[in-house]
Amino acid sequence: MKLSERLEVIANLVDKNTILADIGTDHGYIPVYLLKNKKIKYAVAADINRGPLENAKKEVLLNNLEDKVDLRLGSGLSVLKKGEVDEVIIAGMGGVLISKILEESFEVAKSLKKIILQPMQASDELRKYLYSEKFEIIDEVLVKEDFRIYEIIVVNYGGKKHKIEDDIYYEIGKKLVEKNDPLLLEFIDKKINEYEKIIKKIEGKEGQKIESRIGECKYKIEKLKELKGNVC
């Protein structure tokens, strides 16, 4: 079984011999892959929609893993009891939705040894939530698939509020900078390009909100260029 680059990087962040829950499992590719490679002991594969869960069931049956996977229909971490699993993957959702999932089952989230998060957008909002709610970001990884660079954020509940020294680290994870991720400079350039496109799209229009948005984008471009200069 071959995973996509994104899913493979996520799977490789799971610790060996763990009990895993994959939230929003879709086809169940990650749990099946990890079980087939004897990396994990057991998996809960959950999805809020019945269709994807049926797809996951087919994949589980195809690989004769019925005794190793518990398929659950439900929303977020509500399908889990506290202490039931060691690690959780929440991938392929927006950063705001991921924050909501953690908040709605906060006691379950706090009990986990590791949570692997892969936001599709609004990673800055997710980091703000994590820092404010005393989660510790223990690792971050970038992975390129086709023309897109994805952010993967690995956290656990540390119980200590972290003060971020520069708000640019909401935009670009500090761990990525500390470890000088191989895709970091390309990722920063993509961010700069995105903000330049926003300015170009709305420039010339009038209104306080427009002016505020342009100012915000220019500020972020300046901070991103400053960060890039420090990394180079």
C-alpha positions as a Markdown table, in Angstrom:
| # | Residue | x | y | z |
|---|---|---|---|---|
| 1 | Met | 0.0 | 0.0 | 0.0 |
| 2 | Lys | 1.4 | 3.4 | -1.1 |
| 3 | Leu | 0.4 | 6.6 | 0.7 |
| 4 | Ser | 0.6 | 10.0 | -0.8 |
| 5 | Glu | 3.5 | 12.2 | 0.3 |
| 6 | Arg | 1.3 | 14.1 | 2.7 |
| 7 | Leu | -0.2 | 11.1 | 4.3 |
| 8 | Glu | 3.1 | 9.2 | 4.5 |
| 9 | Val | 4.8 | 12.1 | 6.4 |
| 10 | Ile | 1.8 | 12.2 | 8.8 |
| 11 | Ala | 1.9 | 8.4 | 9.3 |
| 12 | Asn | 5.7 | 8.5 | 10.0 |
| 13 | Leu | 5.1 | 10.9 | 12.9 |
| 14 | Val | 3.0 | 8.2 | 14.8 |
| 15 | Asp | 5.0 | 6.5 | 17.5 |
| 16 | Lys | 5.5 | 2.7 | 17.4 |
| 17 | Asn | 3.2 | 0.3 | 19.3 |
| 18 | Thr | 0.7 | 3.0 | 19.9 |
| 19 | Ile | -3.1 | 2.9 | 20.0 |
| 20 | Leu | -4.2 | 5.5 | 17.4 |
| 21 | Ala | -7.3 | 7.4 | 16.5 |
| 22 | Asp | -7.6 | 8.9 | 13.0 |
| 23 | Ile | -10.3 | 11.6 | 13.1 |
| 24 | Gly | -11.8 | 12.3 | 9.8 |
| 25 | Thr | -10.3 | 9.1 | 8.5 |
| 26 | Asp | -11.9 | 9.2 | 5.0 |
| 27 | His | -10.7 | 6.0 | 3.4 |
| 28 | Gly | -8.8 | 4.8 | 6.5 |
| 29 | Tyr | -5.6 | 4.8 | 4.6 |
| 30 | Ile | -3.3 | 5.8 | 7.4 |
| 31 | Pro | -4.6 | 3.3 | 10.1 |
| 32 | Val | -4.5 | 0.5 | 7.5 |
| 33 | Tyr | -1.0 | 1.4 | 6.3 |
| 34 | Leu | 0.3 | 1.5 | 9.9 |
| 35 | Leu | -1.3 | -1.7 | 10.9 |
| 36 | Lys | -0.1 | -3.5 | 7.8 |
| 37 | Asn | 3.5 | -2.3 | 8.6 |
| 38 | Lys | 3.0 | -3.5 | 12.2 |
| 39 | Lys | 3.8 | 0.0 | 13.5 |
| 40 | Ile | 0.7 | 0.4 | 15.7 |
| 41 | Lys | -1.3 | -2.0 | 17.9 |
| 42 | Tyr | -4.8 | -0.9 | 17.3 |
| 43 | Ala | -6.7 | 1.9 | 15.6 |
| 44 | Val | -10.0 | 3.8 | 15.9 |
| 45 | Ala | -11.0 | 5.2 | 12.5 |
| 46 | Ala | -13.7 | 7.9 | 12.8 |
| 47 | Asp | -15.6 | 10.1 | 10.5 |
| 48 | Ile | -18.6 | 12.4 | 10.9 |
| 49 | Asn | -20.0 | 11.2 | 7.5 |
| 50 | Arg | -21.3 | 7.7 | 6.8 |
| 51 | Gly | -20.0 | 7.6 | 3.2 |
| 52 | Pro | -16.3 | 8.0 | 4.1 |
| 53 | Leu | -16.6 | 5.5 | 6.9 |
| 54 | Glu | -18.1 | 3.0 | 4.5 |
| 55 | Asn | -15.0 | 3.5 | 2.3 |
| 56 | Ala | -12.8 | 3.0 | 5.3 |
| 57 | Lys | -14.7 | -0.2 | 6.1 |
| 58 | Lys | -14.0 | -1.6 | 2.6 |
| 59 | Glu | -10.3 | -0.8 | 3.0 |
| 60 | Val | -10.2 | -2.6 | 6.4 |
| 61 | Leu | -12.0 | -5.7 | 5.1 |
| 62 | Leu | -9.8 | -5.8 | 2.0 |
| 63 | Asn | -6.7 | -6.0 | 4.2 |
| 64 | Asn | -8.3 | -8.4 | 6.8 |
| 65 | Leu | -7.9 | -6.0 | 9.7 |
| 66 | Glu | -11.4 | -6.2 | 11.2 |
| 67 | Asp | -10.0 | -7.2 | 14.6 |
| 68 | Lys | -7.5 | -4.3 | 14.6 |
| 69 | Val | -9.8 | -1.4 | 13.6 |
| 70 | Asp | -12.8 | 0.1 | 15.4 |
| 71 | Leu | -14.9 | 2.1 | 12.9 |
| 72 | Arg | -16.9 | 4.9 | 14.6 |
| 73 | Leu | -19.4 | 7.4 | 13.2 |
| 74 | Gly | -19.3 | 10.7 | 15.0 |
| 75 | Ser | -18.0 | 14.2 | 15.3 |
| 76 | Gly | -14.4 | 14.9 | 16.2 |
| 77 | Leu | -13.0 | 13.6 | 19.5 |
| 78 | Ser | -16.5 | 13.0 | 20.9 |
| 79 | Val | -16.1 | 9.4 | 19.6 |
| 80 | Leu | -13.4 | 8.8 | 22.1 |
| 81 | Lys | -13.2 | 8.2 | 25.9 |
| 82 | Lys | -10.5 | 9.8 | 28.0 |
| 83 | Gly | -7.4 | 7.5 | 28.0 |
| 84 | Glu | -8.8 | 5.2 | 25.4 |
| 85 | Val | -6.1 | 5.9 | 22.8 |
| 86 | Asp | -2.5 | 7.2 | 23.0 |
| 87 | Glu | -2.3 | 9.4 | 19.9 |
| 88 | Val | -4.7 | 11.1 | 17.5 |
| 89 | Ile | -4.4 | 12.4 | 13.9 |
| 90 | Ile | -6.7 | 15.2 | 12.8 |
| 91 | Ala | -5.8 | 16.0 | 9.1 |
| 92 | Gly | -7.3 | 17.6 | 6.1 |
| 93 | Met | -9.5 | 20.1 | 7.9 |
| 94 | Gly | -9.3 | 23.9 | 8.4 |
| 95 | Gly | -7.4 | 25.3 | 11.4 |
| 96 | Val | -10.5 | 26.8 | 12.9 |
| 97 | Leu | -12.4 | 23.5 | 12.7 |
| 98 | Ile | -9.5 | 21.7 | 14.3 |
| 99 | Ser | -9.4 | 24.2 | 17.1 |
| 100 | Lys | -13.1 | 23.6 | 17.6 |
| 101 | Ile | -12.7 | 19.9 | 17.7 |
| 102 | Leu | -10.0 | 20.2 | 20.4 |
| 103 | Glu | -12.1 | 22.6 | 22.4 |
| 104 | Glu | -15.3 | 20.5 | 22.3 |
| 105 | Ser | -13.5 | 17.5 | 23.8 |
| 106 | Phe | -10.8 | 19.3 | 25.8 |
| 107 | Glu | -10.4 | 16.7 | 28.5 |
| 108 | Val | -9.8 | 13.9 | 25.9 |
| 109 | Ala | -7.4 | 16.2 | 24.0 |
| 110 | Lys | -5.5 | 16.9 | 27.3 |
| 111 | Ser | -5.1 | 13.2 | 28.0 |
| 112 | Leu | -3.4 | 12.3 | 24.7 |
| 113 | Lys | 0.4 | 11.7 | 24.5 |
| 114 | Lys | 0.5 | 13.2 | 21.0 |
| 115 | Ile | -1.8 | 14.9 | 18.6 |
| 116 | Ile | -0.8 | 15.2 | 14.9 |
| 117 | Leu | -2.6 | 18.1 | 13.2 |
| 118 | Gln | -2.6 | 19.0 | 9.5 |
| 119 | Pro | -4.6 | 22.1 | 8.8 |
| 120 | Met | -5.6 | 22.9 | 5.2 |
| 121 | Gln | -5.8 | 26.6 | 5.9 |
| 122 | Ala | -5.9 | 29.0 | 8.9 |
| 123 | Ser | -2.8 | 27.5 | 10.5 |
| 124 | Asp | -2.1 | 30.8 | 12.2 |
| 125 | Glu | -5.5 | 30.7 | 13.9 |
| 126 | Leu | -4.8 | 27.1 | 15.0 |
| 127 | Arg | -1.4 | 28.1 | 16.5 |
| 128 | Lys | -3.1 | 31.0 | 18.4 |
| 129 | Tyr | -5.6 | 28.5 | 19.9 |
| 130 | Leu | -2.9 | 26.0 | 20.8 |
| 131 | Tyr | -0.7 | 28.6 | 22.5 |
| 132 | Ser | -3.6 | 30.2 | 24.4 |
| 133 | Glu | -4.9 | 26.9 | 25.6 |
| 134 | Lys | -1.6 | 25.7 | 26.9 |
| 135 | Phe | -0.8 | 23.0 | 24.3 |
| 136 | Glu | 2.9 | 22.6 | 23.5 |
| 137 | Ile | 4.0 | 22.4 | 19.9 |
| 138 | Ile | 6.7 | 19.7 | 20.0 |
| 139 | Asp | 7.4 | 19.5 | 16.3 |
| 140 | Glu | 6.4 | 20.9 | 12.9 |
| 141 | Val | 7.0 | 19.5 | 9.4 |
| 142 | Leu | 6.4 | 20.8 | 5.9 |
| 143 | Val | 5.6 | 18.4 | 3.1 |
| 144 | Lys | 5.2 | 19.2 | -0.6 |
| 145 | Glu | 2.6 | 17.3 | -2.7 |
| 146 | Asp | 2.1 | 18.4 | -6.3 |
| 147 | Phe | 2.3 | 22.2 | -6.1 |
| 148 | Arg | 1.1 | 22.7 | -2.5 |
| 149 | Ile | 3.1 | 22.8 | 0.7 |
| 150 | Tyr | 1.3 | 21.4 | 3.7 |
| 151 | Glu | 2.0 | 22.2 | 7.4 |
| 152 | Ile | 1.9 | 19.4 | 10.0 |
| 153 | Ile | 1.9 | 20.4 | 13.6 |
| 154 | Val | 2.6 | 17.9 | 16.4 |
| 155 | Val | 1.4 | 18.9 | 19.9 |
| 156 | Asn | 0.5 | 17.6 | 23.4 |
| 157 | Tyr | -1.0 | 19.3 | 26.4 |
| 158 | Gly | 1.8 | 20.9 | 28.4 |
| 159 | Gly | -0.3 | 22.9 | 30.8 |
| 160 | Lys | 1.9 | 26.0 | 30.5 |
| 161 | Lys | 0.9 | 29.1 | 28.7 |
| 162 | His | 3.6 | 30.0 | 26.2 |
| 163 | Lys | 4.3 | 33.6 | 25.3 |
| 164 | Ile | 5.2 | 34.0 | 21.6 |
| 165 | Glu | 8.0 | 36.5 | 21.2 |
| 166 | Asp | 6.9 | 37.5 | 17.6 |
| 167 | Asp | 3.5 | 37.2 | 16.0 |
| 168 | Ile | 5.2 | 36.0 | 12.7 |
| 169 | Tyr | 5.5 | 32.6 | 14.5 |
| 170 | Tyr | 1.7 | 32.2 | 14.2 |
| 171 | Glu | 2.2 | 32.5 | 10.5 |
| 172 | Ile | 5.3 | 30.4 | 10.2 |
| 173 | Gly | 5.8 | 27.9 | 13.0 |
| 174 | Lys | 8.8 | 28.5 | 15.1 |
| 175 | Lys | 9.8 | 24.9 | 15.1 |
| 176 | Leu | 10.1 | 25.1 | 11.3 |
| 177 | Val | 12.6 | 28.0 | 11.7 |
| 178 | Glu | 14.6 | 26.3 | 14.5 |
| 179 | Lys | 15.1 | 23.2 | 12.5 |
| 180 | Asn | 15.5 | 25.0 | 9.2 |
| 181 | Asp | 13.0 | 22.8 | 7.4 |
| 182 | Pro | 14.1 | 22.0 | 3.9 |
| 183 | Leu | 11.0 | 23.6 | 2.5 |
| 184 | Leu | 11.0 | 26.7 | 4.7 |
| 185 | Leu | 12.3 | 29.3 | 2.3 |
| 186 | Glu | 10.0 | 28.1 | -0.5 |
| 187 | Phe | 7.1 | 28.2 | 2.0 |
| 188 | Ile | 7.9 | 31.8 | 3.1 |
| 189 | Asp | 8.1 | 32.9 | -0.5 |
| 190 | Lys | 4.7 | 31.3 | -1.2 |
| 191 | Lys | 3.2 | 33.2 | 1.8 |
| 192 | Ile | 4.7 | 36.5 | 0.5 |
| 193 | Asn | 3.3 | 35.8 | -2.9 |
| 194 | Glu | -0.2 | 35.1 | -1.5 |
| 195 | Tyr | -0.3 | 38.4 | 0.4 |
| 196 | Glu | 1.0 | 40.3 | -2.7 |
| 197 | Lys | -1.9 | 38.8 | -4.7 |
| 198 | Ile | -4.4 | 39.9 | -2.1 |
| 199 | Ile | -3.1 | 43.5 | -2.3 |
| 200 | Lys | -3.2 | 43.5 | -6.1 |
| 201 | Lys | -6.7 | 42.2 | -6.1 |
| 202 | Ile | -8.2 | 44.8 | -3.7 |
| 203 | Glu | -5.9 | 47.8 | -4.4 |
| 204 | Gly | -7.8 | 50.7 | -5.8 |
| 205 | Lys | -11.0 | 49.9 | -4.0 |
| 206 | Glu | -12.1 | 52.3 | -1.3 |
| 207 | Gly | -13.2 | 51.8 | 2.3 |
| 208 | Gln | -11.7 | 51.5 | 5.8 |
| 209 | Lys | -11.9 | 47.7 | 5.7 |
| 210 | Ile | -9.9 | 47.6 | 2.4 |
| 211 | Glu | -7.3 | 50.0 | 3.7 |
| 212 | Ser | -7.0 | 47.9 | 6.9 |
| 213 | Arg | -6.6 | 44.7 | 5.0 |
| 214 | Ile | -3.9 | 46.2 | 2.7 |
| 215 | Gly | -2.1 | 47.5 | 5.7 |
| 216 | Glu | -2.3 | 44.0 | 7.4 |
| 217 | Cys | -0.9 | 42.3 | 4.2 |
| 218 | Lys | 1.9 | 44.8 | 3.9 |
| 219 | Tyr | 2.9 | 44.3 | 7.5 |
| 220 | Lys | 2.9 | 40.5 | 7.1 |
| 221 | Ile | 5.0 | 40.7 | 3.9 |
| 222 | Glu | 7.5 | 42.9 | 5.7 |
| 223 | Lys | 7.7 | 40.4 | 8.7 |
| 224 | Leu | 8.0 | 37.4 | 6.3 |
| 225 | Lys | 10.9 | 39.1 | 4.4 |
| 226 | Glu | 12.6 | 39.9 | 7.7 |
| 227 | Leu | 12.2 | 36.3 | 8.8 |
| 228 | Lys | 13.6 | 35.0 | 5.4 |
| 229 | Gly | 16.6 | 37.3 | 5.8 |
| 230 | Asn | 17.3 | 35.8 | 9.2 |
| 231 | Val | 17.0 | 32.3 | 7.9 |
| 232 | Cys | 19.2 | 32.8 | 4.8 |
